[in-house]
Coordinates of C-alpha atoms in Angstrom, one line a residue:
M1 CA 146.0 66.8 111.0
W2 CA 142.6 67.8 109.6
K3 CA 143.1 71.4 110.7
H4 CA 146.3 71.5 108.6
F5 CA 144.3 70.1 105.7
L6 CA 141.5 72.6 106.1
S7 CA 144.0 75.4 106.1
R8 CA 144.7 74.7 102.5
L9 CA 141.2 75.6 101.4
P10 CA 140.5 79.1 100.0
K11 CA 139.6 81.6 102.7
K12 CA 137.8 84.1 100.5
S13 CA 134.7 83.6 98.4
V14 CA 134.7 84.6 94.8
K15 CA 131.7 86.2 93.1
S16 CA 132.2 85.0 89.5
E17 CA 134.3 81.9 89.9
S18 CA 133.8 79.3 87.1
V19 CA 133.8 75.5 87.3
D20 CA 134.6 73.9 84.0
S21 CA 138.3 74.6 83.4
G22 CA 140.4 71.6 84.0
R23 CA 143.8 71.0 85.3
G24 CA 146.9 72.5 83.7
N25 CA 149.2 70.9 81.2
S26 CA 151.1 69.2 84.0
G27 CA 148.2 66.8 84.6
L28 CA 147.6 68.1 88.1
H29 CA 144.9 70.4 89.4
G30 CA 144.4 72.5 92.4
P31 CA 141.8 74.4 94.3
N32 CA 142.0 77.4 91.9
A33 CA 141.0 75.3 88.9
S34 CA 137.5 76.5 87.9
S35 CA 135.2 77.3 85.0
N36 CA 131.9 79.0 84.2
L37 CA 128.9 76.8 84.6
G38 CA 126.4 79.6 84.9
P39 CA 125.9 83.2 85.6
G40 CA 127.7 84.8 88.5
R41 CA 125.9 85.7 91.6
P42 CA 124.3 89.2 91.5
N43 CA 126.2 91.9 93.3
S44 CA 123.1 92.5 95.5
A45 CA 123.2 89.0 96.9
P46 CA 123.9 88.8 100.7
R47 CA 127.4 87.9 101.8
R48 CA 125.9 84.7 103.4
T49 CA 124.7 83.5 100.0
S50 CA 128.2 84.0 98.4
S51 CA 129.8 82.0 101.2
V52 CA 127.3 79.2 100.6
V53 CA 128.0 79.0 96.8
F54 CA 131.8 79.1 97.3
P55 CA 132.2 77.7 100.8
A56 CA 135.2 78.2 103.0
S57 CA 136.4 75.4 105.3
V58 CA 133.5 76.0 107.7
I59 CA 130.0 77.2 106.8
A60 CA 127.5 78.6 109.2
G61 CA 129.4 77.1 112.1
I62 CA 129.3 73.6 110.5
E63 CA 132.6 71.7 110.4
P64 CA 132.9 69.7 107.2
L65 CA 134.1 66.6 109.1
I66 CA 130.9 66.2 111.0
S67 CA 128.7 63.3 109.8
F68 CA 125.4 63.9 108.1
K69 CA 123.6 62.0 110.8
D70 CA 124.8 64.4 113.4
V71 CA 123.2 67.5 112.0
P72 CA 119.5 68.4 111.6
S73 CA 117.8 68.0 108.2
S74 CA 117.7 71.8 107.8
E75 CA 121.5 71.9 107.9
K76 CA 122.4 68.9 105.8
M77 CA 122.5 70.8 102.5
N78 CA 125.0 73.3 104.1
L79 CA 127.1 70.5 105.3
F80 CA 126.9 68.9 101.8
I81 CA 128.3 72.1 100.3
S82 CA 131.0 72.3 103.1
K83 CA 132.1 68.8 102.4
L84 CA 132.3 69.5 98.6
S85 CA 134.6 72.4 99.3
L86 CA 136.8 70.1 101.3
C87 CA 137.1 67.9 98.2
C88 CA 138.3 70.8 96.0
V89 CA 141.8 70.3 97.4
D90 CA 143.8 68.0 95.1
F91 CA 147.0 66.0 95.7
D92 CA 149.8 64.5 93.7
F93 CA 148.9 60.8 93.3
R94 CA 152.0 60.1 91.4
D95 CA 153.9 60.0 94.8
P96 CA 152.0 57.5 97.1
T97 CA 154.1 58.6 100.1
K98 CA 153.0 62.2 100.1
N99 CA 149.9 63.5 102.0
V100 CA 148.8 59.9 102.9
A101 CA 146.5 61.0 105.7
E102 CA 145.0 63.9 103.8
K103 CA 144.3 61.7 100.8
E104 CA 142.5 59.1 103.0
L105 CA 140.5 61.9 104.6
K106 CA 139.4 63.2 101.2
R107 CA 138.5 59.7 100.1
A108 CA 136.3 59.1 103.1
T109 CA 134.6 62.5 102.6
L110 CA 133.9 61.6 98.9
F111 CA 132.3 58.3 100.1
E112 CA 130.1 60.3 102.5
L113 CA 129.0 62.6 99.7
L114 CA 128.2 59.6 97.5
D115 CA 126.1 58.0 100.2
F116 CA 124.3 61.2 100.8
V117 CA 123.4 61.7 97.1
S118 CA 122.4 58.0 96.8
A119 CA 120.0 58.3 99.7
N120 CA 117.4 60.5 97.9
P121 CA 118.1 63.8 99.8
P122 CA 115.9 66.9 99.6
K123 CA 115.8 68.9 96.4
F124 CA 119.3 70.2 95.6
S125 CA 119.5 73.9 96.0
E126 CA 121.2 76.0 93.3
P127 CA 124.3 76.7 95.5
A128 CA 124.6 72.9 96.1
I129 CA 124.4 72.2 92.3
L130 CA 127.0 74.8 91.6
A131 CA 129.3 73.5 94.4
L132 CA 129.1 69.9 93.2
C133 CA 129.8 70.9 89.5
K134 CA 132.8 72.9 90.7
T135 CA 134.1 70.0 92.7
C136 CA 133.7 67.6 89.7
A137 CA 135.4 70.1 87.4
V138 CA 138.4 70.6 89.8
N139 CA 138.9 66.9 90.2
L140 CA 138.1 65.5 86.8
F141 CA 138.8 68.0 84.1
R142 CA 142.4 67.9 83.0
V143 CA 144.6 68.0 80.0
F144 CA 146.2 64.7 79.0
P145 CA 149.9 64.4 78.5
P146 CA 151.1 64.8 74.9
N147 CA 151.6 61.0 74.4
Y148 CA 147.8 60.7 74.7
R149 CA 147.3 62.9 71.7
S150 CA 150.1 61.8 69.4
N151 CA 148.8 61.8 65.8
N152 CA 150.8 58.8 64.7
S153 CA 149.9 57.8 61.2
H154 CA 150.7 54.2 62.1
S155 CA 148.8 54.3 65.4
S156 CA 146.6 51.4 64.4
E157 CA 149.7 49.1 64.5
N158 CA 150.0 49.8 68.3
D159 CA 146.4 49.2 69.3
D160 CA 147.5 46.1 71.3
D161 CA 149.8 48.2 73.5
E162 CA 148.9 48.4 77.2
P163 CA 146.9 51.6 78.0
T164 CA 148.2 54.2 80.3
F165 CA 146.4 54.3 83.7
D166 CA 146.1 57.4 85.8
P167 CA 147.5 56.8 89.3
A168 CA 144.7 58.9 90.7
W169 CA 142.0 56.5 89.4
P170 CA 140.9 55.1 92.8
H171 CA 140.1 58.7 93.7
L172 CA 138.7 59.7 90.3
Q173 CA 136.3 56.7 90.3
I174 CA 134.5 58.0 93.4
V175 CA 134.1 61.4 91.8
Y176 CA 132.7 59.9 88.7
D177 CA 130.3 57.8 90.7
L178 CA 129.2 60.9 92.6
L179 CA 128.5 62.8 89.4
L180 CA 126.6 59.9 88.0
K181 CA 124.4 59.5 91.1
F182 CA 123.9 63.3 91.1
V183 CA 122.8 63.5 87.5
T184 CA 120.4 60.5 87.9
S185 CA 119.0 61.7 91.3
S186 CA 115.3 62.5 91.4
S187 CA 116.3 65.4 93.7
L188 CA 118.0 67.2 90.8
E189 CA 115.8 69.5 88.8
A190 CA 116.9 69.8 85.2
K191 CA 115.5 73.3 84.8
V192 CA 117.9 74.5 87.6
A193 CA 120.9 72.3 86.9
K194 CA 121.0 73.2 83.1
K195 CA 122.6 76.5 84.0
Y196 CA 125.6 74.7 85.5
I197 CA 125.7 71.5 83.6
N198 CA 126.0 73.6 80.5
H199 CA 127.7 73.5 77.1
Q200 CA 131.1 74.2 78.5
F201 CA 130.7 71.5 81.1
I202 CA 129.6 69.0 78.5
L203 CA 132.5 69.9 76.1
K204 CA 135.0 69.2 78.9
L205 CA 133.4 65.8 79.5
L206 CA 133.7 65.0 75.8
D207 CA 137.4 65.9 76.0
L208 CA 137.9 63.3 78.7
F209 CA 136.7 60.5 76.3
D210 CA 140.3 60.6 74.8
S211 CA 141.5 59.0 78.0
E212 CA 143.5 55.8 77.5
D213 CA 141.9 54.2 80.6
P214 CA 138.8 52.1 79.5
R215 CA 137.4 52.4 83.0
E216 CA 137.3 56.1 82.8
R217 CA 135.6 56.0 79.4
D218 CA 133.0 53.6 80.7
C219 CA 132.1 56.0 83.5
L220 CA 132.0 59.0 81.1
K221 CA 129.7 57.0 78.7
A222 CA 127.2 56.3 81.5
I223 CA 127.3 60.0 82.6
L224 CA 126.9 61.5 79.2
H225 CA 124.1 59.2 78.3
R226 CA 122.2 60.2 81.4
I227 CA 122.8 63.9 80.7
Y228 CA 121.5 63.4 77.2
G229 CA 118.4 61.7 78.6
K230 CA 117.7 64.2 81.4
F231 CA 118.6 67.6 79.8
M232 CA 116.6 67.7 76.6
V233 CA 117.7 71.3 76.0
H234 CA 121.3 70.1 75.5
R235 CA 120.5 67.3 73.1
P236 CA 121.2 69.1 69.8
Y237 CA 124.5 70.5 71.3
I238 CA 125.6 67.1 72.4
R239 CA 124.9 65.6 69.0
K240 CA 126.8 68.4 67.3
S241 CA 129.8 68.1 69.7
I242 CA 130.0 64.4 69.1
S243 CA 129.9 65.0 65.4
N244 CA 132.9 67.4 65.7
V245 CA 134.9 64.7 67.5
F246 CA 134.1 62.3 64.6
Y247 CA 135.1 64.9 62.0
R248 CA 138.5 65.3 63.7
V249 CA 139.0 61.5 63.6
V250 CA 138.1 61.3 59.9
F251 CA 139.8 64.4 58.5
E252 CA 142.7 65.1 61.0
S253 CA 144.0 62.6 63.6
E254 CA 142.5 59.2 62.5
K255 CA 142.9 58.2 66.2
H256 CA 140.7 58.8 69.3
N257 CA 140.4 56.5 72.3
G258 CA 136.7 57.1 72.9
I259 CA 135.1 56.6 69.5
A260 CA 133.6 53.3 70.4
E261 CA 132.0 54.7 73.6
L262 CA 130.6 57.7 71.7
L263 CA 129.2 55.5 69.0
E264 CA 127.6 53.3 71.6
I265 CA 125.9 56.3 73.1
F266 CA 124.8 57.4 69.7
G267 CA 123.5 53.9 68.9
S268 CA 121.0 54.2 71.8
V269 CA 120.1 57.7 70.7
V270 CA 119.3 56.6 67.1
T271 CA 116.8 54.1 68.5
G272 CA 114.8 57.0 70.0
F273 CA 114.6 59.1 66.8
A274 CA 111.1 60.0 65.8
L275 CA 109.8 59.2 62.3
P276 CA 110.1 60.5 59.7
L277 CA 113.8 61.2 60.4
K278 CA 114.9 64.8 60.4
E279 CA 117.3 66.0 57.7
E280 CA 119.8 66.7 60.4
H281 CA 120.0 63.0 61.2
K282 CA 120.3 61.9 57.6
I283 CA 123.2 64.4 57.1
F284 CA 124.9 62.9 60.2
L285 CA 124.7 59.5 58.6
S286 CA 126.1 60.5 55.3
R287 CA 128.7 63.0 56.4
V288 CA 129.9 61.4 59.7
L289 CA 129.0 57.7 60.1
I290 CA 129.8 56.5 56.6
P291 CA 133.2 58.4 56.4
L292 CA 134.1 56.8 59.8
H293 CA 134.8 53.6 57.7
K294 CA 137.9 55.4 56.3
P295 CA 140.4 55.5 59.2
K296 CA 142.8 52.6 59.7
S297 CA 141.6 52.3 63.3
L298 CA 138.2 51.1 62.2
G299 CA 138.6 47.7 64.0
I300 CA 138.5 49.5 67.4
Y301 CA 134.9 50.8 66.9
F302 CA 133.6 48.7 64.0
Q303 CA 130.9 46.9 66.0
Q304 CA 129.4 50.1 67.4
L305 CA 129.6 51.8 64.0
S306 CA 127.9 48.9 62.3
Y307 CA 125.1 48.9 64.9
C308 CA 124.5 52.7 64.4
I309 CA 124.2 52.3 60.7
T310 CA 121.9 49.3 61.0
Q311 CA 119.6 51.2 63.3
F312 CA 119.4 54.1 60.8
I313 CA 118.3 51.6 58.0
E314 CA 115.7 50.0 60.3
K315 CA 114.3 53.4 61.0
D316 CA 114.2 54.4 57.3
P317 CA 114.7 51.6 54.8
K318 CA 115.3 54.1 52.0
L319 CA 118.7 54.8 53.5
A320 CA 120.0 51.4 52.6
S321 CA 121.1 52.2 49.1
P322 CA 123.0 55.4 50.1
V323 CA 124.8 53.5 52.8
I324 CA 125.9 50.7 50.4
R325 CA 127.1 53.4 47.9
G326 CA 129.1 54.9 50.7
L327 CA 130.7 51.6 51.6
L328 CA 131.6 51.0 48.0
K329 CA 133.2 54.5 47.9
Y330 CA 135.4 53.8 51.0
W331 CA 136.0 50.1 50.1
P332 CA 139.5 49.1 51.2
I333 CA 141.7 47.8 48.4
T334 CA 144.9 46.8 50.1
N335 CA 143.7 46.3 53.7
T336 CA 142.3 42.7 53.9
Q337 CA 141.2 43.0 57.6
K338 CA 139.1 46.0 56.8
E339 CA 137.7 44.3 53.7
V340 CA 136.5 41.4 55.8
M341 CA 134.8 43.9 58.2
F342 CA 133.1 45.6 55.3
L343 CA 131.7 42.3 54.0
S344 CA 130.4 41.5 57.5
E345 CA 128.6 44.9 57.7
L346 CA 127.3 44.4 54.1
E347 CA 125.7 41.2 55.2
E348 CA 123.9 42.9 58.1
I349 CA 122.6 45.6 55.7
L350 CA 121.5 43.1 53.0
D351 CA 119.7 41.2 55.8
V352 CA 117.3 44.2 56.3
I353 CA 117.2 45.8 52.9
N354 CA 114.0 45.8 50.8
M355 CA 113.9 44.8 47.2
A356 CA 113.5 48.3 45.7
E357 CA 116.6 49.6 47.5
F358 CA 118.6 46.5 46.6
Q359 CA 117.9 46.8 42.9
K360 CA 119.3 50.4 42.9
V361 CA 122.8 49.2 44.0
M362 CA 123.0 45.5 43.0
V363 CA 125.1 46.0 39.9
P364 CA 128.1 47.9 41.4
L365 CA 127.7 45.9 44.6
F366 CA 128.1 42.5 43.0
W367 CA 131.0 43.7 40.8
R368 CA 132.7 44.5 44.1
I369 CA 131.7 41.1 45.6
G370 CA 133.0 39.4 42.5
C371 CA 136.4 41.0 43.1
C372 CA 136.4 39.9 46.7
I373 CA 135.6 36.3 45.6
N374 CA 138.6 36.3 43.4
S375 CA 140.9 37.7 46.1
Y376 CA 144.1 35.8 46.7
H377 CA 143.6 36.4 50.5
F378 CA 141.6 33.4 51.5
Q379 CA 139.8 35.1 54.4
V380 CA 138.4 37.8 52.0
A381 CA 137.3 35.2 49.4
E382 CA 135.9 32.9 52.1
R383 CA 133.9 35.7 53.8
S384 CA 132.4 36.9 50.5
L385 CA 131.3 33.3 49.7
F386 CA 129.7 33.0 53.1
L387 CA 127.1 35.6 51.9
W388 CA 125.3 32.7 50.2
N389 CA 124.7 31.1 53.6
N390 CA 122.2 33.9 54.3
D391 CA 118.7 32.9 53.1
Q392 CA 117.6 36.6 52.7
I393 CA 120.6 37.4 50.5
V394 CA 120.0 34.2 48.4
N395 CA 116.3 35.3 48.0
L396 CA 117.4 38.7 46.7
I397 CA 119.8 37.1 44.3
A398 CA 117.2 34.6 43.1
H399 CA 114.7 37.4 42.3
N400 CA 117.4 39.3 40.3
R401 CA 119.4 36.4 39.0
H402 CA 119.3 37.5 35.3
V403 CA 121.3 40.6 36.3
I404 CA 123.5 39.2 39.1
L405 CA 124.4 35.8 37.8
P406 CA 126.3 37.0 34.6
I407 CA 128.3 39.4 36.9
I408 CA 129.2 36.9 39.6
F409 CA 129.6 33.7 37.6
P410 CA 133.1 34.3 36.1
A411 CA 134.5 34.9 39.6
V412 CA 132.9 31.8 41.1
E413 CA 133.9 29.6 38.1
S414 CA 137.5 30.9 38.2
N415 CA 137.7 30.2 42.0
A416 CA 136.3 26.7 41.6
Q417 CA 139.0 25.8 39.0
N418 CA 142.1 27.8 40.1
H419 CA 142.0 29.1 43.7
W420 CA 144.9 27.9 45.8
N421 CA 142.9 27.4 49.0
H422 CA 140.8 24.2 49.1
A423 CA 138.2 25.7 51.5
V424 CA 137.6 28.5 49.0
Q425 CA 137.4 26.0 46.2
N426 CA 134.8 24.0 48.0
L427 CA 132.7 27.0 48.8
S428 CA 132.9 28.2 45.2
L429 CA 131.6 24.8 44.1
N430 CA 128.7 25.0 46.5
V431 CA 127.7 28.4 45.2
R432 CA 128.1 27.1 41.6
R433 CA 125.7 24.3 42.5
M434 CA 123.2 26.7 44.0
F435 CA 123.3 28.7 40.7
S436 CA 122.6 25.6 38.8
E437 CA 119.6 24.6 40.9
M438 CA 118.3 28.2 40.9
D439 CA 118.1 28.5 37.1
D440 CA 119.7 25.7 35.0
V441 CA 119.1 27.4 31.7
L442 CA 120.7 30.7 32.8
F443 CA 123.5 28.8 34.4
L444 CA 124.3 27.0 31.2
A445 CA 124.2 30.2 29.2
C446 CA 126.6 31.9 31.7
H447 CA 128.9 28.9 31.6
S448 CA 128.9 28.9 27.8
H449 CA 129.6 32.7 27.7
Y450 CA 132.4 32.2 30.3
K451 CA 134.1 29.5 28.1
E452 CA 133.9 31.8 25.1
E453 CA 135.5 34.6 27.0
Q454 CA 138.2 32.4 28.3
E455 CA 139.0 31.2 24.8
K456 CA 139.2 34.8 23.6
I457 CA 141.6 35.6 26.5
N458 CA 143.7 32.6 25.8
L459 CA 143.8 33.5 22.1
E460 CA 144.9 37.1 22.8
A461 CA 147.6 35.8 25.2
E462 CA 149.0 33.6 22.4
K463 CA 149.0 36.5 20.0
R464 CA 150.9 38.6 22.5
K465 CA 153.4 35.8 23.1
E466 CA 154.0 35.3 19.4
A467 CA 154.4 39.1 18.8
W468 CA 157.1 39.2 21.5
E469 CA 158.9 36.2 20.2
Q470 CA 159.0 37.8 16.7
L471 CA 160.4 41.0 18.2
E472 CA 163.0 39.1 20.1
T473 CA 164.1 37.2 17.0
A474 CA 164.3 40.3 15.0
A475 CA 166.3 42.0 17.7
S476 CA 168.7 39.1 18.0
L477 CA 169.5 39.4 14.2
R478 CA 170.6 43.1 14.5
P479 CA 174.2 44.2 15.1
P480 CA 175.4 45.1 18.6
V481 CA 174.0 48.2 20.1
A482 CA 176.1 51.3 19.7
G483 CA 175.5 55.0 20.4
N484 CA 171.9 56.2 21.0
I485 CA 170.1 53.2 19.5
A486 CA 166.9 52.1 21.2
V487 CA 167.1 48.8 23.2
L488 CA 164.4 46.1 23.1
V489 CA 163.4 45.1 26.5
T490 CA 161.8 41.7 27.1
P491 CA 158.3 41.5 28.6
L492 CA 159.7 39.8 31.8
A493 CA 161.6 42.9 32.6
T494 CA 158.5 45.2 32.3
S495 CA 155.7 43.0 33.6
I496 CA 154.2 43.9 37.0
T497 CA 152.0 41.4 38.9
C498 CA 148.9 42.8 40.6

């Protein structure tokens, strides 16, 4: 049986085979799937070297089914490469009845490779690195079916749908574990491996983050994070490539399955930024992270995004005011769920902001909070009033009460008197009491001004009502409409409630 399996392997070595191209559009991949992870072998290289880099079924007389413990240490790396070549044959996992014995053989071989890499082997040779990268590329890199990439404008409504799981996952998981162990192994030298774990390889990994399977995204997150930590030369490219994914979400598709995982990686990256922050990082914050509040699918990755932004502000407190201005720019008007999330993030920012940055944005900020307090949606009004439960925010308001209280008082007073929800009414009364205890003289002045404004509003409303009544009376005394005579329309027919 295994001889039949080995006969499916390529018999000829290829000089310039590449290792980062994925499977075709059908979702399957085969032994010829390859990509370029590094320069091809020079023409002057011996034939033996070429067969080591792109092994056939048997290398130097070593059968790939022999166990590692049955060969001397000097031959273990050759056996490692031979076993990797065995795993370059792929099968159709959509049909569980096909090639059952061959699939189990490949699975057992992958476990052997995983144990070998985990056992701190000798330094990986360049042919071994290339062979493993090629094996991972053949097995992992693939194009997802079209339903994965559907740019549905209402995709956020289907976020609770069950994800699509790849039937080959039990096999893919072992390959992911093998790649993770390989990248983290002390036997792997970054200076050598960077030629094969290169930009194209990293880009293919990033493409896989759009998988609907959360298990696959978790594996990719761990691998990409380790690559970022080990290969310093690739760090700028990884950051740029992740930014490009975010740009596509903001300006094109508004949907990507792996945004939360990519933001989680970037959150740990931000914590390692040196001070002062580079201009590149500040641009990433303003042009990438803040606009990520715009898509409808914000709820999927909100926690990770909020964490990244908070880390930036903790690194450089001067970024707090630009971030708040960005939130006000993208503030949702008709989406109450997003509005509650914005208020939660706003509280986290105000919890770490300094006084100077707060004073730069407090006027437009509290105009927006006042609108939220007056919201007819009780969750928005309730969440905005909960800000007064935060001692840091209350302290900021107290130091700037002469500016903030006149802005926010009308909304609080209106809620305390007229809001339909009793919980919101009680919270408004509590905030009103806090204002009174904070500065009684200012509170009474604001209250007096509010009454005057309400009297003016009521007076104007009465004048409008009287004017309409007079117009209706005058219209009723006129003869019936005939020809092209203008018709008086009552205010009830033209009024629109907001």
